[in-house]
mmCIF file of C-alpha atoms in Angstrom:
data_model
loop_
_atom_site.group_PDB
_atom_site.id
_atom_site.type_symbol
_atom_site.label_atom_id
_atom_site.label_comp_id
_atom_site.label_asym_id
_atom_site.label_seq_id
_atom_site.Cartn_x
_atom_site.Cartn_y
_atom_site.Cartn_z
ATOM 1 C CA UNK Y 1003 -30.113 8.406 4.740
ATOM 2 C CA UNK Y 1004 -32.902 7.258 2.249
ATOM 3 C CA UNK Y 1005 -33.470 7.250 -1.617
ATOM 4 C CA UNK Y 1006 -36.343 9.386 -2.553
ATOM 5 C CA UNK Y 1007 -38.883 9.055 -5.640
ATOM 6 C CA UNK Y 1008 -41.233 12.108 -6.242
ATOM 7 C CA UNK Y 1009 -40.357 13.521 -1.947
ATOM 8 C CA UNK Y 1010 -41.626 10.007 -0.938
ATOM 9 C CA UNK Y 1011 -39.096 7.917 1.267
ATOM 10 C CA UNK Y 1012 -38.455 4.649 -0.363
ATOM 11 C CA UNK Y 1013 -37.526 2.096 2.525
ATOM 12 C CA UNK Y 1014 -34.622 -0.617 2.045
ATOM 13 C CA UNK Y 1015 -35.886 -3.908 0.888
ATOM 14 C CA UNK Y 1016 -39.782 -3.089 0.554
ATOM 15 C CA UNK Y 1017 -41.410 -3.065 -2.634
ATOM 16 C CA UNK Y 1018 -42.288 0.473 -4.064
ATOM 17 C CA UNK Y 1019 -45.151 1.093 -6.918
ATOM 18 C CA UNK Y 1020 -43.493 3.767 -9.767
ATOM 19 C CA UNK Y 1021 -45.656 4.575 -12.582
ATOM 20 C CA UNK Y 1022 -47.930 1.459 -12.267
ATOM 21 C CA UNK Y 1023 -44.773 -0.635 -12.225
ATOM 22 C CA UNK Y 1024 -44.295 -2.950 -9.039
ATOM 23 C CA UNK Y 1025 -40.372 -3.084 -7.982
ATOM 24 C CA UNK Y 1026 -39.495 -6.096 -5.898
ATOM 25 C CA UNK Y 1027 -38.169 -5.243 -2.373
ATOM 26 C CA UNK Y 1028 -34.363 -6.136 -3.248
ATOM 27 C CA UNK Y 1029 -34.093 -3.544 -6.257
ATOM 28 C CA UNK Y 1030 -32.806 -0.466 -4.557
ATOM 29 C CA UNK Y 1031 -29.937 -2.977 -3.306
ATOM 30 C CA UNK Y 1032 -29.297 -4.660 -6.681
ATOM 31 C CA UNK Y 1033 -29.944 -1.635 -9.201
ATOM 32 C CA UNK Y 1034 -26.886 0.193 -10.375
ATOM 33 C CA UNK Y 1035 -26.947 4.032 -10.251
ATOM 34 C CA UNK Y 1036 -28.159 4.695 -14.150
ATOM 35 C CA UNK Y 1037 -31.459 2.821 -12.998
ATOM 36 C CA UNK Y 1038 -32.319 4.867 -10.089
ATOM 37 C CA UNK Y 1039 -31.330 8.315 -11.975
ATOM 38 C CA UNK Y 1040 -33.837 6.665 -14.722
ATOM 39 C CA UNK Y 1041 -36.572 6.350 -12.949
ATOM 40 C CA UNK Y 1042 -35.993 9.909 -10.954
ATOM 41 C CA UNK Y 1043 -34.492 8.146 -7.572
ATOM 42 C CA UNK Y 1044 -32.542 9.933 -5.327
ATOM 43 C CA UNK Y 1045 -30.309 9.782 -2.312
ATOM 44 C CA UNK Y 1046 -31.110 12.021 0.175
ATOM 45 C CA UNK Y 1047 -28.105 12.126 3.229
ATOM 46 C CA UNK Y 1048 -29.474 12.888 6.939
ATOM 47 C CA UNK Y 1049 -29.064 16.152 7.780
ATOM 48 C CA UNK Y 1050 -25.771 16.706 9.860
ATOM 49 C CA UNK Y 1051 -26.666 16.741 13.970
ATOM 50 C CA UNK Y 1052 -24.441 19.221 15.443
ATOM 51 C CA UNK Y 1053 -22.567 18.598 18.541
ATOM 52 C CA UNK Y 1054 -24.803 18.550 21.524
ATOM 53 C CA UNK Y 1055 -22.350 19.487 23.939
ATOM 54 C CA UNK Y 1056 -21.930 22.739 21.655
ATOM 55 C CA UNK Y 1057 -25.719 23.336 20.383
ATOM 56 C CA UNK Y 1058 -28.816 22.879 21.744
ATOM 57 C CA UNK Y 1059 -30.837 20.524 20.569
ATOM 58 C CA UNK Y 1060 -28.143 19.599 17.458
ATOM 59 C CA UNK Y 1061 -28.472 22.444 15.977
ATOM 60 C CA UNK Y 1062 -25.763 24.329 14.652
ATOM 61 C CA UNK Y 1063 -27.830 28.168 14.573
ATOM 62 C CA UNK Y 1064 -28.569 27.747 18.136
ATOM 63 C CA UNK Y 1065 -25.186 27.706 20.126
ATOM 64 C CA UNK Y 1066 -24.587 27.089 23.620
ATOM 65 C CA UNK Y 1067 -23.290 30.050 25.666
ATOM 66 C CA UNK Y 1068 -19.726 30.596 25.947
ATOM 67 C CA UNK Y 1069 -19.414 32.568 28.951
ATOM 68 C CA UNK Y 1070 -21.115 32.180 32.277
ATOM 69 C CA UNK Y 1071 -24.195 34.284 33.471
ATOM 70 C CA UNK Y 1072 -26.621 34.683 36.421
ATOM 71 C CA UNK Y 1073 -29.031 32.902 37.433
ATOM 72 C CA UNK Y 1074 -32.521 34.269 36.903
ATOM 73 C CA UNK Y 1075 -36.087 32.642 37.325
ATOM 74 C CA UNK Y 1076 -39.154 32.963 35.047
ATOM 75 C CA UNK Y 1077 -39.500 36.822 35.900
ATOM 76 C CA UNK Y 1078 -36.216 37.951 35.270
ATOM 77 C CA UNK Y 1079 -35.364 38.209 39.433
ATOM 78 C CA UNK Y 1080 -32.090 36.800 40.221
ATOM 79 C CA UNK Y 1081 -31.435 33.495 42.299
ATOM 80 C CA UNK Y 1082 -29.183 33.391 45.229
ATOM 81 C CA UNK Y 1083 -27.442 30.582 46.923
ATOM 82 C CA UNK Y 1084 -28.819 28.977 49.824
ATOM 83 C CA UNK Y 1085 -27.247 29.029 53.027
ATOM 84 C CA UNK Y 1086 -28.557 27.317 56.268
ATOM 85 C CA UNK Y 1087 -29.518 29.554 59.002
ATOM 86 C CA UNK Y 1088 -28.836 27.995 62.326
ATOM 87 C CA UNK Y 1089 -29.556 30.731 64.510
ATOM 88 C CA UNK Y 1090 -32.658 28.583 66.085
ATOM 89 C CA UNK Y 1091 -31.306 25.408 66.067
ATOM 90 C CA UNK Y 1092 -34.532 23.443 66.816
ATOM 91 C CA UNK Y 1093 -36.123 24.951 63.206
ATOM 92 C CA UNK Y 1094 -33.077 25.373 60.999
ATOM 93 C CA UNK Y 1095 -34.091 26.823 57.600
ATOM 94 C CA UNK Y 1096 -32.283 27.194 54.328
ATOM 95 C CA UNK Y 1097 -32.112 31.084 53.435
ATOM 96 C CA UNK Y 1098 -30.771 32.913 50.437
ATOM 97 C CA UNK Y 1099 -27.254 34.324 50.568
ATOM 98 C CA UNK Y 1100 -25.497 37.510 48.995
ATOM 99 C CA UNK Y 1101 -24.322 35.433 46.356
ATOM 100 C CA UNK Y 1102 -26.023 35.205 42.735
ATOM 101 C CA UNK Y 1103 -26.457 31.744 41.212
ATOM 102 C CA UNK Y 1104 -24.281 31.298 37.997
ATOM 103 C CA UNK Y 1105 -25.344 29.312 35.121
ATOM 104 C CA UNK Y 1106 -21.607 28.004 33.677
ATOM 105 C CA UNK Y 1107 -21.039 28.757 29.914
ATOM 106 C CA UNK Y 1108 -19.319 26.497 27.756
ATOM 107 C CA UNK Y 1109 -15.880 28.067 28.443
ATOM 108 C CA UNK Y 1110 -15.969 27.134 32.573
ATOM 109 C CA UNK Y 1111 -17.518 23.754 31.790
ATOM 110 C CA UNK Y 1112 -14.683 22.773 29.459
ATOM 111 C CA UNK Y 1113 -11.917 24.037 31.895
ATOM 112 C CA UNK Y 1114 -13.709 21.819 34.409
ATOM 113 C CA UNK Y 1115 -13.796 19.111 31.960
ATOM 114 C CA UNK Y 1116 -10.045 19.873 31.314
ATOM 115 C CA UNK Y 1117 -8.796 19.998 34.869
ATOM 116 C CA UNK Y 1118 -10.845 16.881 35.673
ATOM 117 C CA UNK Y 1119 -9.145 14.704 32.927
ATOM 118 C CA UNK Y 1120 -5.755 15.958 34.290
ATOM 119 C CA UNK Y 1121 -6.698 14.737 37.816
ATOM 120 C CA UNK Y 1122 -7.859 11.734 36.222
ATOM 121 C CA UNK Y 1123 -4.488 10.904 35.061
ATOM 122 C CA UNK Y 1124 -2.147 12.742 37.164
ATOM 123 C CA UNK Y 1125 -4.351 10.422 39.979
ATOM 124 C CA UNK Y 1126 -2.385 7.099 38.313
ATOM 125 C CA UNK Y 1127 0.815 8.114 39.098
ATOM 126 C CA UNK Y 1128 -0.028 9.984 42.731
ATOM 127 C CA UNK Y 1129 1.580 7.020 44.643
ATOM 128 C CA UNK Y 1130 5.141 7.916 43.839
ATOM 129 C CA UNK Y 1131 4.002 11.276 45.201
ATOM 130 C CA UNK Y 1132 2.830 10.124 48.500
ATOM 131 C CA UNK Y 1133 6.093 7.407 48.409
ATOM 132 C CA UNK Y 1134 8.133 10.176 47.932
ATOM 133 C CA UNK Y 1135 6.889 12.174 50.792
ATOM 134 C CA UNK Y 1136 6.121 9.343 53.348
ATOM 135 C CA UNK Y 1137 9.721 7.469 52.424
ATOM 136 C CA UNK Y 1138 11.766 10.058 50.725
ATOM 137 C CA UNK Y 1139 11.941 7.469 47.706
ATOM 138 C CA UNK Y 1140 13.063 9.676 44.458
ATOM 139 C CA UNK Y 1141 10.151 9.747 42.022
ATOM 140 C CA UNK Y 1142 11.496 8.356 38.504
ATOM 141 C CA UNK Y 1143 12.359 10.605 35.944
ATOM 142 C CA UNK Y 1144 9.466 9.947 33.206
ATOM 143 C CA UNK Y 1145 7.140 9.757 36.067
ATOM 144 C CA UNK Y 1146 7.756 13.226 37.038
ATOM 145 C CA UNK Y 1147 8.078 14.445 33.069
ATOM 146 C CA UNK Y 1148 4.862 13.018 32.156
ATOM 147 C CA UNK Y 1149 3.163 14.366 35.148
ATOM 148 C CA UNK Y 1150 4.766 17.472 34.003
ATOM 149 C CA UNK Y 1151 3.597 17.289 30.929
ATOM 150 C CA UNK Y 1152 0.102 16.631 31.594
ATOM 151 C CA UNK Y 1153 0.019 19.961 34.232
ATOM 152 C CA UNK Y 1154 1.777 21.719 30.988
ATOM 153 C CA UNK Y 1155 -1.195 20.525 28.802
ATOM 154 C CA UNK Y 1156 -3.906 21.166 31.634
ATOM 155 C CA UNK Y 1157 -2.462 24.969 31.538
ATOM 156 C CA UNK Y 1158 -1.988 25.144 27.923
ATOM 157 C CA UNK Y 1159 -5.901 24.119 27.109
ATOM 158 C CA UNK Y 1160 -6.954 26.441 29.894
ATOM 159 C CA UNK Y 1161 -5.763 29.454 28.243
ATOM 160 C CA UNK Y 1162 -6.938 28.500 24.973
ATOM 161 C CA UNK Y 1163 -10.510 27.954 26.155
ATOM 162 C CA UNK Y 1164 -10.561 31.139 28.239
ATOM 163 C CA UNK Y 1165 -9.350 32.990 24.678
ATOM 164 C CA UNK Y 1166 -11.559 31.894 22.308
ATOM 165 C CA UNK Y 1167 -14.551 33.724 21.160
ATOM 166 C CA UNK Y 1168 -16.517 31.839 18.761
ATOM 167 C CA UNK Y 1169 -17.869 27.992 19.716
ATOM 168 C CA UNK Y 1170 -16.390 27.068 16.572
ATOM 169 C CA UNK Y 1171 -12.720 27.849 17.643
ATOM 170 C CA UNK Y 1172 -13.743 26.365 21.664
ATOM 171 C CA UNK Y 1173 -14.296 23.022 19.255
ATOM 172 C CA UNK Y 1174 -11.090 23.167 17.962
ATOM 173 C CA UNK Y 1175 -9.388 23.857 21.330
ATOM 174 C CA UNK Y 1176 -10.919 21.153 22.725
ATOM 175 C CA UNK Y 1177 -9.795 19.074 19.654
ATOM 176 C CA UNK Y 1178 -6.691 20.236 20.023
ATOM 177 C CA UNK Y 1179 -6.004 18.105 23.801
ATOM 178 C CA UNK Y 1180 -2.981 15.950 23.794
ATOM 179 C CA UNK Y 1181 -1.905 14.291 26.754
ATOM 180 C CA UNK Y 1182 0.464 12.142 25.668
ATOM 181 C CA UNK Y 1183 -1.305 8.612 25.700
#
């Protein structure tokens, strides 16, 4: 955010020239409007910075991929997994499998993002779980509801990210989470 005078940058409290007129550095704070539009000064808002986990580089032409896709290098050859091949076990090496690499898309990441902040919570309330199964003590009603709920919610946002097709509607799915804290 900055004013501008002629495309030059005018800084907060520094003195600007304007017409062979010297401004003190406190007049762009203490000026009203109708003395900036007199003398041609404008506001000029940053640009808007799009969401990096969504663009590269903040930029809202240059989306992320939504789907997944394999793993290539520089020349367009594909990349396998490793695999450790044992069969001399004084030199073991690390050879490539039969499997491709994947590079995850926006759409897997954010189902792993998804499923991780269900485990997150559902990972509070575990104990009555393990209480339940080591003691045969009943877990409590809203326990169990809540924990419900959250695999309910988990499920729900999993669908919805695997369905969209634009980045713009994968924002709003994501958005869209409500787990009930």
């Amino acid at each position: 955010m900055a004013f501008k005078l002629n495309g030059k940058t005018l800084p907060i409290d520094r003195g600007f020239t304007h017409n062979d007129i010297q401004y003190p550095r406190n007049w762009l704070r203490l000026s009203t409007q109708e003395d900036k539009d007199a003398l041609g000064i404008t506001w000029e808002a940053d640009p808007v910075r799009a969401d990096d986990r969504y663009y590269w580089n903040g930029e809202l032409d240059n989306p992320k991929a939504l789907e997944d896709v394999d793993a290539v290098d520089e020349d367009g050859n594909p990349l396998w997994e490793k695999v450790l091949d044992n069969t001399d076990p004084e030199n073991p090496v690390m050879v490539d499998s039969n499997v491709q690499m994947k590079i995850l898309g926006l759409k897997s990441n954010m189902v792993l993002q998804v499923k991780h902040t269900a485990g997150t919570i559902l990972a509070n309330t575990d104990w009555y779980v393990v209480r339940k199964s080591e003691k045969g003590v009943d877990i409590p009603v809203e326990v169990e509801a809540k924990r419900d709920a959250v695999r309910t919610e988990c499920d729900r946002l999993e669908v919805a990210i695997n369905a969209v097709t634009t980045v713009e509607e994968l924002i709003t799915v994501m958005q869209s989470q409500n787990w009930g804290e």
